[in-house]
Coordinates of C-alpha atoms in Angstrom, one line a residue:
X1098 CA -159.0 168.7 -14.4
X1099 CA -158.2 172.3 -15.6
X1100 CA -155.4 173.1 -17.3
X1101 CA -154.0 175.4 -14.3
X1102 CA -154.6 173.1 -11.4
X1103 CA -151.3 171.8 -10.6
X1104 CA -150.8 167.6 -10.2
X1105 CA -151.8 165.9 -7.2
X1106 CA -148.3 164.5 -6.4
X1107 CA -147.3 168.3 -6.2
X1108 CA -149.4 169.5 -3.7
X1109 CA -147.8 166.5 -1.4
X1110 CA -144.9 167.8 0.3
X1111 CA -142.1 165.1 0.3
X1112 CA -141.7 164.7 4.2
X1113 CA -145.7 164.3 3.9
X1114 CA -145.2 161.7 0.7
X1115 CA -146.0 158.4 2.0
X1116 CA -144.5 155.3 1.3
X1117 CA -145.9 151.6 1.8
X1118 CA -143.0 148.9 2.8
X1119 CA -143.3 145.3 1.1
X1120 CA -141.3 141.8 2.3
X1121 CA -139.8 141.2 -1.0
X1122 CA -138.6 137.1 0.8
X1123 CA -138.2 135.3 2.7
X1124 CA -141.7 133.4 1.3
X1125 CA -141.2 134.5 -1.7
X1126 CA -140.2 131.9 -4.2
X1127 CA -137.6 134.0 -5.9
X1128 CA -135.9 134.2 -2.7
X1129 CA -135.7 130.6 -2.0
X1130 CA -137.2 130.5 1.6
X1131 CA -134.0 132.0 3.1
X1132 CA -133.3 135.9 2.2
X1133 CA -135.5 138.0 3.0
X1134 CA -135.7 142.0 1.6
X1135 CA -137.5 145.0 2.9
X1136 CA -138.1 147.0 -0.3
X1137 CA -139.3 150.7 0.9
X1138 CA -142.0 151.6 -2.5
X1139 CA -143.8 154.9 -4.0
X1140 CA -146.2 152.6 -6.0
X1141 CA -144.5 149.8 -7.7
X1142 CA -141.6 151.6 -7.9
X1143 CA -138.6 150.7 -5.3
X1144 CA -137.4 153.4 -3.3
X1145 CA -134.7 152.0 -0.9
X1146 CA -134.2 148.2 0.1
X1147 CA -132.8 146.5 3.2
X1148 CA -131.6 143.0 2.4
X1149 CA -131.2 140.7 5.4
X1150 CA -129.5 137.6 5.7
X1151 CA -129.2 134.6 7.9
X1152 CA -131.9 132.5 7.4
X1153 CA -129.9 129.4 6.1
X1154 CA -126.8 130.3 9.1
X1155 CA -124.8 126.7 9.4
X1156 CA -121.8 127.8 10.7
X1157 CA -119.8 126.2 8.5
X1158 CA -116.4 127.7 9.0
X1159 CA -116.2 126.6 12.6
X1160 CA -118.0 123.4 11.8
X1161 CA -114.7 123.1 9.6
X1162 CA -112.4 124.1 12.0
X1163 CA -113.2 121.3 14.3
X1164 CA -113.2 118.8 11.6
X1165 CA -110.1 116.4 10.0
X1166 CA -109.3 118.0 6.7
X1167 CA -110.7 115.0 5.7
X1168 CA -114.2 115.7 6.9
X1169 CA -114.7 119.3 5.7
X1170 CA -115.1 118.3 1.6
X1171 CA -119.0 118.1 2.6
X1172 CA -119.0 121.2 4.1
X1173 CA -118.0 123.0 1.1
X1174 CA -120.9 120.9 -1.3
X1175 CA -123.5 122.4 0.7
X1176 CA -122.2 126.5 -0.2
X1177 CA -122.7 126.4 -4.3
X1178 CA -125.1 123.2 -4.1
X1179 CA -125.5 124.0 -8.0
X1180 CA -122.5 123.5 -8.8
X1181 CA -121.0 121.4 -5.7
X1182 CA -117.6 119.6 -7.3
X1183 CA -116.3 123.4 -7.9
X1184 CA -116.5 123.9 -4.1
X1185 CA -114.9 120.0 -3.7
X1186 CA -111.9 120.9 -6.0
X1187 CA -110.8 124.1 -4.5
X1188 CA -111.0 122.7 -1.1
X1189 CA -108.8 119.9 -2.4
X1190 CA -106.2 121.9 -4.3
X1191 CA -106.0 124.4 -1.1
X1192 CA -105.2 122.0 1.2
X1193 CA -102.7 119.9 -1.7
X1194 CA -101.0 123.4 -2.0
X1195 CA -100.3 123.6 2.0
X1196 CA -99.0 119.8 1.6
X1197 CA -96.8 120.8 -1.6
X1198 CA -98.3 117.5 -3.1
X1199 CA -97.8 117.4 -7.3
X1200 CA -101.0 116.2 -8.8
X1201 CA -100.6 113.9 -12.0
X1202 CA -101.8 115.7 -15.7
X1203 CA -104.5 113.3 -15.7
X1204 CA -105.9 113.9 -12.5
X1205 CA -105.9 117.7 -13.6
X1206 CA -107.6 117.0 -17.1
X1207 CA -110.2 114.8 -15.2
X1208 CA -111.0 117.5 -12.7
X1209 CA -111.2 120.2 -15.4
X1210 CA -114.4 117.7 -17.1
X1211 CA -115.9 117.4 -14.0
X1212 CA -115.4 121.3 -13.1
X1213 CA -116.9 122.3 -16.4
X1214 CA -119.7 120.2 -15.7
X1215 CA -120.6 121.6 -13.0
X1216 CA -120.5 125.3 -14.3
X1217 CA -122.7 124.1 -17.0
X1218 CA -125.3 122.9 -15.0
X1219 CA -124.9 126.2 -12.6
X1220 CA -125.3 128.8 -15.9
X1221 CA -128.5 126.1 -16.8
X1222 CA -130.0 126.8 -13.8
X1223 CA -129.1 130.5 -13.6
X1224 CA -130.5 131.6 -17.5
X1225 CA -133.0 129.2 -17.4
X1226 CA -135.1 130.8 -14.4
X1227 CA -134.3 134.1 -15.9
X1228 CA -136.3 132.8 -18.7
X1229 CA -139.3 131.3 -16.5
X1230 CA -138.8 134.9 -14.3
X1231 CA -139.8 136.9 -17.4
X1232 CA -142.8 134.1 -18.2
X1233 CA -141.1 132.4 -20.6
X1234 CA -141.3 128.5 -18.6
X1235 CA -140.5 126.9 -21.9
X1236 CA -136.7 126.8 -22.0
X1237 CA -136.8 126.0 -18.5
X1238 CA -138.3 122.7 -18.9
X1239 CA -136.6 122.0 -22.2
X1240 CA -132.9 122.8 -21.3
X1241 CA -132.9 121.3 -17.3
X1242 CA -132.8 117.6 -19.4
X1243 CA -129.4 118.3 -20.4
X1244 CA -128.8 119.3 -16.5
X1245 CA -130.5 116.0 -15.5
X1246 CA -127.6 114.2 -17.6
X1247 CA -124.9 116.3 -16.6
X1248 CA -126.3 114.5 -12.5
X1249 CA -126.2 111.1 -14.1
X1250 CA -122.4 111.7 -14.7
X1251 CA -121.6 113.0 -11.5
X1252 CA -123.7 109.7 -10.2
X1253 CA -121.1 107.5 -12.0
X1254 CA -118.4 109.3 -10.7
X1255 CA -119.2 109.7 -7.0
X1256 CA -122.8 108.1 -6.5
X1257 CA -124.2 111.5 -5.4
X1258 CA -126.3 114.2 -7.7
X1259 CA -126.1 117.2 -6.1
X1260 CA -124.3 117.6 -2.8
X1261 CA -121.5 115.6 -4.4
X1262 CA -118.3 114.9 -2.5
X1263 CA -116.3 114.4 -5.6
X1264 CA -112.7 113.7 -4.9
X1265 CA -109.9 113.5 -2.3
X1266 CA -107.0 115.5 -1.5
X1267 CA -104.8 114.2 -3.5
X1268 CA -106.8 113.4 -6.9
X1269 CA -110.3 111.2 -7.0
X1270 CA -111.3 108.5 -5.0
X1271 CA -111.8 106.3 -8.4
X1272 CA -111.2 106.4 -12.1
X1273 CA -114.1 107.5 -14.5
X1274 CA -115.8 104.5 -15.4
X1275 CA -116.7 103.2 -18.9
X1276 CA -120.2 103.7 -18.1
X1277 CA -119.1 107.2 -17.1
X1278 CA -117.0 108.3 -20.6
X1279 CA -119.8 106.9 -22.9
X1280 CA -122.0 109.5 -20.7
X1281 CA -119.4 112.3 -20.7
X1282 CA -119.1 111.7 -24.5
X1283 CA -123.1 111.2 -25.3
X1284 CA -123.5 115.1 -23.6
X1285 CA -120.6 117.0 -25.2
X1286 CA -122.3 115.4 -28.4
X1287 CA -126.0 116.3 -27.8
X1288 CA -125.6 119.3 -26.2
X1289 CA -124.8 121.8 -28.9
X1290 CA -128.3 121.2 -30.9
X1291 CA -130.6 121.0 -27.7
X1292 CA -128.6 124.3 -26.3
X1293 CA -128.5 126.3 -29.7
X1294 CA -132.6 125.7 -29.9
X1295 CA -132.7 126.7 -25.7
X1296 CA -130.1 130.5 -27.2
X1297 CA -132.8 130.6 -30.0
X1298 CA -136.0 130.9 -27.7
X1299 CA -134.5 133.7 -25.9
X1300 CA -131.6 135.5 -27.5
X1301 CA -133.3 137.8 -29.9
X1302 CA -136.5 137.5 -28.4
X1303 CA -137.8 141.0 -28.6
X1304 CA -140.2 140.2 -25.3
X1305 CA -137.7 139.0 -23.0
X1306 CA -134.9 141.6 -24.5
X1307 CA -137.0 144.8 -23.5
X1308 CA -137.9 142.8 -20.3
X1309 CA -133.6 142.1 -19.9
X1310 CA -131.7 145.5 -21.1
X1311 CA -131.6 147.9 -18.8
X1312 CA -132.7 146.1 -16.4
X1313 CA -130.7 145.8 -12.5
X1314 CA -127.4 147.6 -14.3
X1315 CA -124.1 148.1 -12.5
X1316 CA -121.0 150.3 -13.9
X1317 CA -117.4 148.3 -13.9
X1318 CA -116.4 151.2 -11.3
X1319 CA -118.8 149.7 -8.5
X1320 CA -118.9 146.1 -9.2
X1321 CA -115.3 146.7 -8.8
X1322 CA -115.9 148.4 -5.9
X1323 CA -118.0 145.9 -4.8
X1324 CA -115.8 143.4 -5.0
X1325 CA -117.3 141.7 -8.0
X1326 CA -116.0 138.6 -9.7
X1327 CA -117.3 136.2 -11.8
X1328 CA -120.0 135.8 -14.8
X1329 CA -121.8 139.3 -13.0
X1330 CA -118.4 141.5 -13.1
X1331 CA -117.6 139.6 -16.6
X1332 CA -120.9 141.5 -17.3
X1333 CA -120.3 145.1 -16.7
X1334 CA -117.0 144.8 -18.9
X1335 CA -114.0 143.1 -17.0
X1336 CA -112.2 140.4 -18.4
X1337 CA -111.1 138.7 -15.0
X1338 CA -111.1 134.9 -14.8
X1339 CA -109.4 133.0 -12.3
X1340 CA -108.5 130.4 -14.3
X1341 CA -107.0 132.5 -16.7
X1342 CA -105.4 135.1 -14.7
X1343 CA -104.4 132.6 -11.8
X1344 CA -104.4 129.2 -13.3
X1345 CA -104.8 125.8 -11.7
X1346 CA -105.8 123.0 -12.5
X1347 CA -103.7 122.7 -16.1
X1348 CA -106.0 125.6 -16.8
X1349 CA -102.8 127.5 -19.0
X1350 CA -103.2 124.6 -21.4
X1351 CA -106.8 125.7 -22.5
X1352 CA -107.8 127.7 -25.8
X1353 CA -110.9 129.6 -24.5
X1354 CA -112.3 133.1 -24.1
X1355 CA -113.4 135.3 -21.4
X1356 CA -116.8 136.6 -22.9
X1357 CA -117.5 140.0 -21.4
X1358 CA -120.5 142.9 -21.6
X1359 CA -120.7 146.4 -22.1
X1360 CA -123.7 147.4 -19.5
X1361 CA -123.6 145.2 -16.7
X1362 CA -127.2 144.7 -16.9
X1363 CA -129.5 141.6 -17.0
X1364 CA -129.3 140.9 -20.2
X1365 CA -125.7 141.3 -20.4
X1366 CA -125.3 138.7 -17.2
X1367 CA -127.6 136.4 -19.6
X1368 CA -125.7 136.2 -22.5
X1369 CA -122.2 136.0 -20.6
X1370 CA -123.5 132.9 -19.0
X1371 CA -124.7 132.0 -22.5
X1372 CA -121.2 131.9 -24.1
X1373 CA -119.7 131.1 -21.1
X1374 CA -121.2 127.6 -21.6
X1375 CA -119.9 127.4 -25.4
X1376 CA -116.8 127.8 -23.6
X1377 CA -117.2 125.4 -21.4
X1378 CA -118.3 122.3 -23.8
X1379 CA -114.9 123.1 -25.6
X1380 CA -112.6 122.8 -22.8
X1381 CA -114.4 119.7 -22.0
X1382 CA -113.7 118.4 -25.5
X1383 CA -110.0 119.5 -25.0
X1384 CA -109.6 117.7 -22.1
X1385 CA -110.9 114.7 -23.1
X1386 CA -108.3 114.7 -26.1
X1387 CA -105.6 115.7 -23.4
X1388 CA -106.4 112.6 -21.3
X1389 CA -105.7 110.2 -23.9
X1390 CA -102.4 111.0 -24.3
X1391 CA -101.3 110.4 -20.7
X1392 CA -101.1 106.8 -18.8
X1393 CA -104.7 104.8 -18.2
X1394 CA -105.5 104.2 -14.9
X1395 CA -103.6 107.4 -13.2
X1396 CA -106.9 109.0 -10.9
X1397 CA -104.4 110.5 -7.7
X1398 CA -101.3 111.2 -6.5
X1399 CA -99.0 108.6 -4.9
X1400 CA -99.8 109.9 -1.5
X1401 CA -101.1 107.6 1.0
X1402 CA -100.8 109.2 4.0
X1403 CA -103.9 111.8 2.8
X1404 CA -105.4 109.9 0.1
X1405 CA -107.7 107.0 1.2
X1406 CA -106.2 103.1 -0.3
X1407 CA -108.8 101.3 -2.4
X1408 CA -110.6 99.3 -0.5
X1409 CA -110.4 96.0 -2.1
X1410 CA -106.1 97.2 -0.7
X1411 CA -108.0 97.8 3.2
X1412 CA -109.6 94.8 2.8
X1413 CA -106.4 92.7 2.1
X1414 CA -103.0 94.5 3.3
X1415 CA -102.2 95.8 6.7
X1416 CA -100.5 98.7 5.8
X1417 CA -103.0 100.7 3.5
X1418 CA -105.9 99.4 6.5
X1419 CA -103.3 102.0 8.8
X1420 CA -103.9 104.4 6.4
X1421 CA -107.5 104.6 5.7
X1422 CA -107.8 104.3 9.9
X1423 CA -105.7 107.4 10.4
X1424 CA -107.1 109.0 7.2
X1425 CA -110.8 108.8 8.5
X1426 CA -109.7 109.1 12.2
X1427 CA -108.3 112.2 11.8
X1428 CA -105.0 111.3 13.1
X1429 CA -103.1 112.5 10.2
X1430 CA -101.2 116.0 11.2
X1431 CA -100.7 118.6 8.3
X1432 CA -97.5 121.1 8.3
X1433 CA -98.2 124.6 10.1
X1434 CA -99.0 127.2 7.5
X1435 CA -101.1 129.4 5.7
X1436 CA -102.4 129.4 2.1
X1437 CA -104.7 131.1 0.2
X1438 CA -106.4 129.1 -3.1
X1439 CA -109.1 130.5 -5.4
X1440 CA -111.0 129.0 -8.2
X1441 CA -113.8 129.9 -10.7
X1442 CA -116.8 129.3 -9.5
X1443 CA -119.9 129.6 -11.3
X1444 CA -120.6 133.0 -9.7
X1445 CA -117.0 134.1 -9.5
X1446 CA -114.1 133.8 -7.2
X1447 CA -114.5 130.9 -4.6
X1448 CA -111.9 131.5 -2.4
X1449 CA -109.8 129.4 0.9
X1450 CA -108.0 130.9 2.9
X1451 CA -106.5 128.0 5.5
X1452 CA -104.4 128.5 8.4
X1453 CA -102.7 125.4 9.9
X1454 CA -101.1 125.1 13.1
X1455 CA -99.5 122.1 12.5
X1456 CA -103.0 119.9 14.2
X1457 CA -105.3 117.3 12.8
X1458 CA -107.7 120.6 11.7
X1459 CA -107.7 123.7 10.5
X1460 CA -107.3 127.0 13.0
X1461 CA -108.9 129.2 10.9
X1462 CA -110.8 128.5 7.8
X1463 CA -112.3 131.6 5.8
X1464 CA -114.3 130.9 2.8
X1465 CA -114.6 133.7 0.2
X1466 CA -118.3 133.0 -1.1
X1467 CA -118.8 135.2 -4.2
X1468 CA -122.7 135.2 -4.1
X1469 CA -122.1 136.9 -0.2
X1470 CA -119.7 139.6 -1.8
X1471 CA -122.3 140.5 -4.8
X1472 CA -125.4 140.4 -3.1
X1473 CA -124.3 143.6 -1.2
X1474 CA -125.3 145.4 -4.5
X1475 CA -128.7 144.7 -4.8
X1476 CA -130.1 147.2 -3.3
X1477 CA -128.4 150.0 -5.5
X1478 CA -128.9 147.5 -8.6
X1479 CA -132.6 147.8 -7.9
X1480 CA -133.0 151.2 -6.8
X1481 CA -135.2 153.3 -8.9
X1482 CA -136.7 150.2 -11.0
X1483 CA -140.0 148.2 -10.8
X1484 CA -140.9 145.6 -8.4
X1485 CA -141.0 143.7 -11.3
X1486 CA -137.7 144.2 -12.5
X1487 CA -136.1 143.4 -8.8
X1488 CA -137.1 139.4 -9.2
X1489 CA -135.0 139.2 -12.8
X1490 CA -132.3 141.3 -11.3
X1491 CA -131.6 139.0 -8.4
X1492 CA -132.3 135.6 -10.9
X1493 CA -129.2 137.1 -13.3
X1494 CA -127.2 137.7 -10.3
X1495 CA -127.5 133.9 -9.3
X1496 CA -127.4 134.3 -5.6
X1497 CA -127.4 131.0 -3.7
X1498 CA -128.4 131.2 -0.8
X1499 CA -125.7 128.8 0.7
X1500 CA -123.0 131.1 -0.1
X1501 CA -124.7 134.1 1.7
X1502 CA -124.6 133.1 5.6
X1503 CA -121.6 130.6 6.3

């Protein structure tokens, strides 16, 4: 070409530019099967996208809302399945804060292990496909062991792995068994040295750091504005944490920090998760201290009327075989009211707002599913970058695809 022939591109009017169009989901294995988006592209770079949701639609609000209280803790499993007793709890604790019923200090502690559990194995699974998204299927395999235990626990607990059902309103259905500490207690003790070695595949690694900074950014202003919460608004440089800024769950009595970013990029989402999961091994190791110093045997609140009997009690008194009929029947009425709980979940605030009017199930039942809120973003998060790039972005956002259609 000669030095005074202008570029090809420049000859091309822009209304004459064209532009190819490529289904970026719902086959796509980043995208799980179920979301599906239509990414407008000038070569590999993205142009526009059009995300679209509803492949996964349950209905799960007014499945709920035609359900016994009772009934609707499944419900919630199936919205974060990867990290299921979150959703359980905050269900529990919503409807315990319409009844006005005073859960015992033990019961709290036991519900913080089980919590913190579950957000561990949710930032496993998040930064370890961020890893195997950049090519690097090493960590994967070597840190989902640890996630694999973290199952067995909640298998001793409840009998379930990962749609779990932990819990009743009112506290647990059982106390942790023996089997069940020496479990809880062989993790918190092998988990440093196999997650320090997971941090030091990928931390510093100058492959998957050029392939992680500047990658899918977001300024505080529009996650904000979005509606952010959780590890991806942590990210771009807010400090808010439910469970420090509304408490619950004996949450107040913690020691632990909010870890927080600077450019609310992929990497920054990475490493949030990364010491969000220090964090989490020490509250579990604070409330296992806490726990020993209140009474054995304490695993819910003296509540009988919304907290199933043992069954070895149905089985051998009259008046707890009333309850657990009425309990499972339905035919237990709740006050009128309306409440509004929120947890932490392992993608930010998981929100239930209840309205009761006074009937065996809810009137209205709105859940505030974080992944829904955030995923609005992606398309601005990914506008300008590579096709490349948009896989990594929506791995560090952790969008599950439960949460998106309810």
């Amino acid at each position: 070409m000669q030095d005074n022939q202008p570029a090809t591109d420049a000859l091309i009017k822009p209304e004459e530019k064209q532009y190819s169009y490529l289904n970026l989901g719902p086959a796509h294995p980043a995208t799980h099967g179920i979301f599906q988006n239509v990414l407008k592209m000038d070569g590999e770079i993205i142009i526009d996208s059009e995300p679209t949701v509803g492949y996964i639609h349950r209905a799960f609000e007014k499945l709920a809302e035609r359900r016994p209280f009772y009934q609707i803790t499944p419900i919630t499993d199936r919205l974060n399945y990867c990290s299921s007793p979150i959703n359980n709890m905050g269900w529990h604790m919503t409807v315990e804060k319409l009844l006005g019923i005073e859960i015992p200090k033990r019961v709290q502690y036991m519900r913080v292990i089980i919590m913190e559990l579950a957000r561990l194995a949710d930032h496993i699974i998040c930064n370890t496909i961020i890893g195997q998204d950049t090519g690097a299927t090493t960590g994967f395999l070597y840190l989902f062991q640890m996630r694999e235990r973290i199952y067995e626990i909640y298998e001793e607990i409840c009998g379930a792995r990962l749609t779990t059902n932990i819990g009743r309103i009112g506290g647990l259905e059982r106390d942790f068994s023996p089997k069940c500490w020496d479990k809880i207690n062989k993790f918190v003790a092998d988990f440093p040295a196999k997650f320090t070695e997971f941090s030091n595949l990928l931390e510093r690694n100058r492959i998957f750091m050029d392939r992680t900074i500047n990658c899918g950014p977001i300024t505080a202003e529009r996650a904000l504005n979005y509606s952010f919460s959780g590890p991806n608004l942590r990210a771009a440089g807010v400090d808010y944490d439910v469970r420090a800024m509304n408490p619950y769950s004996s949450y107040e009595e913690f020691d632990f920090i909010i870890p927080v970013g600077t450019n609310g990029d992929t990497y920054d989402r990475f490493m949030v998760r990364q010491e969000e999961m220090w964090q989490s091994l020490s509250i579990i190791k604070q409330a296992i201290e806490k726990i020993k110093k209140e009474p054995a045997g304490v695993y819910s609140a003296k509540v009988p009327e919304y907290c199933l009997p043992p069954k070895e009690e149905v089985y051998n008194d009259m008046e707890a075989l009333i309850y657990h009929f009425k309990i499972v029947m339905g035919e237990t009425e709740v006050p009128k009211g309306e409440v509004y709980h929120c947890v932490e979940g392992g993608n930010g605030e998981l929100g239930f707002y209840l309205i009761s009017d006074g009937g065996r199930t809810p009137f209205r039942l709105q859940f505030r599913r974080p992944c829904f809120i955030y995923y609005q973003a992606y398309p601005e998060m990914i506008r300008g970058s590579m096709l490349s790039d948009a896989v990594i972005t929506m791995s560090s956002m952790n969008v599950i695809a439960g949460e998106l259609d309810a």
